[in-house]
Coordinates of C-alpha atoms and ligand atoms in Angstrom, one line a residue:
M165 CA 25.1 -72.5 121.9
I166 CA 25.1 -69.2 123.6
I167 CA 27.7 -66.9 122.0
E168 CA 30.2 -65.5 124.5
S169 CA 32.8 -64.0 122.1
H170 CA 33.5 -63.5 118.4
E171 CA 35.5 -66.7 118.4
D172 CA 32.3 -68.5 119.5
V173 CA 30.4 -67.5 116.4
T174 CA 32.8 -69.4 114.1
Q175 CA 32.7 -72.5 116.4
A176 CA 28.9 -72.3 116.6
V177 CA 28.5 -72.3 112.8
L178 CA 31.1 -75.1 112.3
A179 CA 29.3 -77.1 115.0
E180 CA 26.2 -77.1 112.8
M181 CA 28.0 -78.9 110.0
H182 CA 27.7 -82.3 111.5
R183 CA 24.2 -82.9 110.1
T184 CA 25.3 -82.4 106.5
P185 CA 24.9 -85.8 104.9
N186 CA 27.0 -85.2 101.7
P187 CA 30.7 -85.3 102.7
R188 CA 31.8 -83.0 99.9
T189 CA 29.1 -80.4 100.7
K190 CA 30.2 -80.6 104.3
E191 CA 33.9 -80.1 103.3
L192 CA 33.0 -77.1 101.1
L193 CA 30.8 -75.4 103.6
T194 CA 33.3 -75.9 106.4
L195 CA 36.1 -74.4 104.4
L196 CA 33.8 -71.6 103.2
V197 CA 32.9 -70.6 106.8
K198 CA 36.5 -70.9 108.0
H199 CA 37.8 -68.7 105.2
L200 CA 34.9 -66.2 105.3
H201 CA 35.2 -65.7 109.0
A202 CA 39.0 -65.4 108.8
F203 CA 38.6 -62.8 106.0
V204 CA 36.2 -60.7 108.2
R205 CA 38.6 -60.9 111.1
E206 CA 41.7 -60.1 109.1
A207 CA 40.0 -57.3 107.2
R208 CA 38.4 -55.9 110.4
L209 CA 35.3 -55.5 108.2
T210 CA 33.3 -52.5 109.4
E211 CA 29.5 -52.5 109.5
K212 CA 29.3 -50.0 106.7
E213 CA 31.6 -52.2 104.5
F214 CA 29.5 -55.2 105.3
Q215 CA 26.3 -53.4 104.2
E216 CA 28.0 -52.3 101.0
A217 CA 29.2 -55.9 100.4
I218 CA 25.7 -57.3 100.9
A219 CA 24.3 -54.7 98.4
L220 CA 26.9 -55.7 95.8
V221 CA 26.1 -59.4 96.2
N222 CA 22.4 -58.7 95.8
A223 CA 23.2 -56.6 92.7
I224 CA 25.0 -59.6 91.1
G225 CA 21.7 -61.4 91.0
Q226 CA 19.6 -58.4 90.1
R227 CA 21.8 -57.6 87.2
T228 CA 21.7 -61.2 85.8
T229 CA 19.2 -61.8 83.0
P230 CA 18.7 -64.6 80.4
S231 CA 21.2 -62.7 78.2
H232 CA 23.7 -61.5 80.8
N233 CA 25.5 -63.5 83.6
E234 CA 27.0 -61.0 86.1
A235 CA 28.3 -63.7 88.5
M236 CA 30.3 -65.4 85.8
L237 CA 31.7 -62.0 84.7
L238 CA 32.7 -61.0 88.3
S239 CA 34.3 -64.4 88.9
G240 CA 36.4 -63.9 85.8
S241 CA 37.3 -60.4 86.9
L242 CA 38.6 -61.8 90.3
G243 CA 40.7 -64.5 88.5
V244 CA 38.6 -67.3 90.1
S245 CA 37.3 -68.7 86.8
N246 CA 40.8 -69.3 85.4
L247 CA 42.1 -70.6 88.8
V248 CA 39.4 -73.2 88.8
C249 CA 40.2 -74.1 85.2
L250 CA 44.0 -74.4 85.7
L251 CA 43.6 -76.5 88.8
N252 CA 41.2 -78.9 87.0
N253 CA 43.0 -79.4 83.7
G254 CA 46.5 -80.2 82.4
A255 CA 46.9 -83.1 84.8
H256 CA 45.5 -81.0 87.6
G257 CA 47.7 -78.0 86.9
A258 CA 51.0 -79.9 86.3
R259 CA 51.1 -79.3 82.5
P260 CA 50.0 -76.5 80.1
T261 CA 46.4 -77.0 78.9
Q262 CA 44.2 -75.7 76.1
A263 CA 41.4 -75.4 78.6
N264 CA 40.2 -71.9 79.5
N265 CA 37.3 -70.0 81.0
L266 CA 33.9 -70.8 79.5
G267 CA 33.1 -67.1 79.9
P268 CA 29.6 -65.5 80.2
F269 CA 28.6 -65.7 76.5
Y270 CA 28.3 -69.4 75.7
R271 CA 24.8 -70.3 74.4
A272 CA 23.6 -73.9 73.7
G273 CA 21.9 -74.9 70.5
A274 CA 24.2 -73.2 67.9
P275 CA 23.5 -74.5 64.4
L276 CA 25.3 -77.7 63.3
C277 CA 27.6 -76.8 60.4
A278 CA 29.7 -78.7 57.9
N279 CA 33.4 -78.2 58.1
G280 CA 34.4 -75.2 56.1
D281 CA 31.1 -73.4 56.5
S282 CA 30.9 -69.7 57.4
I283 CA 29.5 -68.7 60.8
V284 CA 28.6 -65.3 59.6
R285 CA 24.8 -65.2 59.6
S286 CA 24.1 -61.5 59.0
P287 CA 26.1 -58.7 57.4
T288 CA 29.2 -58.4 59.7
P289 CA 31.9 -56.1 58.2
G290 CA 35.4 -57.1 59.1
L291 CA 38.6 -58.9 57.9
P292 CA 38.0 -62.4 56.7
L293 CA 39.3 -65.2 59.0
T294 CA 39.8 -68.9 58.1
F295 CA 40.1 -71.1 61.1
N296 CA 41.5 -74.7 61.0
G297 CA 41.6 -76.8 64.1
V298 CA 42.8 -80.2 65.0
V299 CA 41.9 -82.2 68.1
R300 CA 44.4 -84.7 69.5
D301 CA 44.7 -86.9 72.5
E302 CA 47.6 -86.7 74.9
H303 CA 49.7 -89.0 72.7
G304 CA 49.2 -86.9 69.6
K305 CA 46.5 -89.2 68.0
A306 CA 43.8 -87.4 66.1
I307 CA 40.3 -87.6 67.7
P308 CA 37.4 -87.9 65.2
G309 CA 33.8 -87.2 66.2
V310 CA 34.5 -84.4 68.7
E311 CA 31.7 -81.9 68.8
V312 CA 33.1 -78.4 68.8
D313 CA 31.0 -75.3 69.7
V314 CA 32.5 -72.1 68.4
W315 CA 31.5 -68.5 69.4
Q316 CA 33.2 -65.1 69.1
S317 CA 32.6 -61.4 69.2
S318 CA 32.1 -59.3 66.0
P319 CA 34.8 -57.0 64.7
Q320 CA 32.9 -54.4 66.7
G321 CA 33.5 -56.3 69.9
L322 CA 29.9 -57.5 70.5
Y323 CA 28.5 -61.0 70.8
E324 CA 25.2 -61.6 69.1
N325 CA 23.4 -61.9 72.4
Q326 CA 24.5 -58.3 73.2
D327 CA 23.7 -56.9 69.8
P328 CA 20.1 -56.8 68.4
A329 CA 21.6 -55.8 65.0
Q330 CA 23.2 -59.3 64.6
A331 CA 21.1 -62.3 63.5
E332 CA 20.3 -65.0 66.0
M333 CA 23.4 -67.2 66.5
N334 CA 25.6 -64.9 64.3
L335 CA 29.3 -65.9 64.8
R336 CA 28.3 -69.1 66.5
G337 CA 28.4 -72.7 65.1
R338 CA 28.8 -76.3 66.0
F339 CA 31.2 -78.6 64.1
V340 CA 32.3 -82.2 64.3
T341 CA 35.9 -83.3 63.8
D342 CA 36.5 -85.5 60.8
S343 CA 38.6 -88.8 60.6
Q344 CA 41.8 -86.7 60.9
G345 CA 40.5 -84.9 64.0
A346 CA 40.1 -81.7 62.0
F347 CA 37.4 -79.1 61.8
G348 CA 37.3 -75.6 60.3
F349 CA 35.2 -72.6 59.5
R350 CA 35.2 -69.2 57.9
S351 CA 34.4 -66.1 59.8
V352 CA 35.6 -62.5 60.5
K353 CA 38.5 -61.6 62.7
P354 CA 37.1 -60.8 66.2
A355 CA 38.0 -57.7 68.1
G356 CA 38.8 -57.2 71.7
Y357 CA 36.0 -55.9 73.7
P358 CA 35.0 -54.1 76.9
V359 CA 33.1 -56.3 79.4
P360 CA 30.0 -54.7 80.7
T361 CA 30.5 -52.3 83.6
D362 CA 26.9 -51.4 84.6
G363 CA 26.9 -53.9 87.4
P364 CA 29.0 -54.9 90.4
T365 CA 31.9 -55.9 88.0
G366 CA 32.1 -52.2 87.0
V367 CA 32.2 -51.2 90.6
L368 CA 35.1 -53.6 91.3
L369 CA 37.1 -52.4 88.2
A370 CA 36.5 -48.7 88.9
A371 CA 37.6 -49.2 92.6
Q372 CA 40.9 -50.6 91.4
R373 CA 41.3 -48.2 88.5
R374 CA 41.3 -51.2 86.1
H375 CA 40.3 -51.1 82.4
N376 CA 37.5 -53.5 81.3
M377 CA 39.0 -54.8 78.1
R378 CA 39.5 -58.4 76.9
P379 CA 42.1 -59.1 74.2
A380 CA 40.5 -60.4 70.9
H381 CA 39.8 -64.2 71.0
L382 CA 37.7 -67.0 69.7
H383 CA 35.8 -69.4 72.0
F384 CA 35.6 -73.2 71.7
L385 CA 33.9 -76.0 73.7
L386 CA 35.1 -79.5 72.8
C387 CA 33.0 -82.6 73.8
K388 CA 33.4 -86.3 73.1
P389 CA 32.4 -89.2 75.4
G390 CA 35.6 -90.6 77.0
F391 CA 37.4 -87.2 77.1
K392 CA 37.2 -84.4 79.6
T393 CA 35.1 -81.6 78.1
I394 CA 37.1 -78.4 77.8
A395 CA 36.2 -74.8 77.1
S396 CA 39.0 -73.0 75.3
Q397 CA 39.9 -69.6 73.9
V398 CA 42.5 -68.7 71.3
Y399 CA 43.9 -65.2 71.7
D400 CA 45.3 -62.7 69.2
P401 CA 49.0 -62.1 69.9
D402 CA 48.9 -58.6 68.5
D403 CA 46.1 -57.3 70.8
P404 CA 47.2 -54.4 73.0
Y405 CA 45.4 -55.9 76.0
L406 CA 47.0 -59.4 75.7
E407 CA 48.9 -58.9 79.0
T408 CA 46.2 -57.1 80.9
D409 CA 43.1 -59.1 80.2
S410 CA 40.4 -58.0 82.6
Q411 CA 39.3 -61.6 82.9
F412 CA 42.9 -63.0 83.5
G413 CA 42.3 -65.7 80.8
V414 CA 45.4 -65.5 78.7
T415 CA 47.8 -68.4 79.1
R416 CA 50.9 -69.0 77.0
A417 CA 49.4 -72.2 75.5
L418 CA 46.4 -70.2 74.1
I419 CA 48.1 -67.5 72.1
G420 CA 47.4 -68.2 68.5
E421 CA 49.3 -67.3 65.3
F422 CA 47.1 -65.2 63.0
R423 CA 48.8 -65.4 59.6
K424 CA 48.1 -62.9 56.9
R425 CA 46.3 -64.6 54.0
G426 CA 44.9 -62.6 51.0
D427 CA 42.8 -59.7 52.4
G428 CA 42.4 -61.4 55.8
Y429 CA 43.9 -63.9 58.2
A430 CA 44.3 -67.7 58.7
L431 CA 44.6 -69.3 62.1
E432 CA 45.5 -72.9 62.8
F433 CA 45.3 -74.4 66.3
T434 CA 45.7 -77.8 68.0
F435 CA 43.6 -78.7 71.0
V436 CA 44.6 -81.6 73.3
L437 CA 41.9 -83.5 75.2
E438 CA 42.6 -85.5 78.3
P439 CA 40.8 -88.7 79.2
G440 CA 37.9 -88.0 81.5
E441 CA 34.3 -87.2 81.9
S442 CA 32.4 -85.6 79.0
G443 CA 29.5 -83.3 79.5
R444 CA 28.3 -79.9 78.5
P445 CA 28.4 -77.0 81.1
K446 CA 25.2 -75.2 82.0
P447 CA 25.0 -72.3 79.5
P448 CA 25.5 -69.0 81.4
I449 CA 22.9 -67.3 79.2
S450 CA 20.0 -68.6 77.2
E451 CA 18.9 -65.9 74.8
K452 CA 19.7 -62.9 72.8
A453 CA 19.2 -59.3 74.0
L454 CA 16.0 -57.8 72.7
A455 CA 16.1 -54.9 70.3
Ligands
LIG105 FE1 34.8 -63.7 74.9

């Protein structure tokens, strides 16, 4: 159609949706165009702002490498990751859930470990941590045979993929729950850490005068056929950034209790899985940063 006014632009784009064969794709694209155009109108976006926005979107891709996922980081920094998570878990947002953001640091292929093994694979100074987890269904029944991926930052606040000094797959492991639904491992207490700010996420945080810290946490990914796969994180209640997580991930249900034990800490946590589709998410990164 010939465009006569700014309203016509929106109508022209929406009119092109009718060829889209997949109904869900059609619905998503229609809503995207409606909301995106409404945003431009409401914000009265200037040409300069539009050019800056285009440059930022391009930089998201340019900054992304096999060991860094800028889009995932930015979506967490805008609260979108946790919004999607909370709308899709806990009976679609009706109940608390142990599900949480996958985050940008999950790698597939962590070594399969026996329960009780250590996931420290190269010298990693820090306070010892013993973790014991149980996986249950919605009725409290233990679920054996759940594959649990675990990953965490070092006490220096770096994941192995960010830190050439750490061994391949350091502080990562894969466990299987036993007949009691239990799994456990030994590690070191993770530290909170700054998310990278050398890309568009840094521009966003600086523009808002926000800090870039995440409170200390451990990551989990729980998979078993017949149950909805969840990513989870368990947070340190004493971390100073607990209430101001730059990724908006901390929910009440995911604050752990780190008990003093010997010269370190012990943490126990129960995960609840809902019935649903099992499947591993696409890993946001695939390799470790080079030295
Ligand atoms: Fe993390």
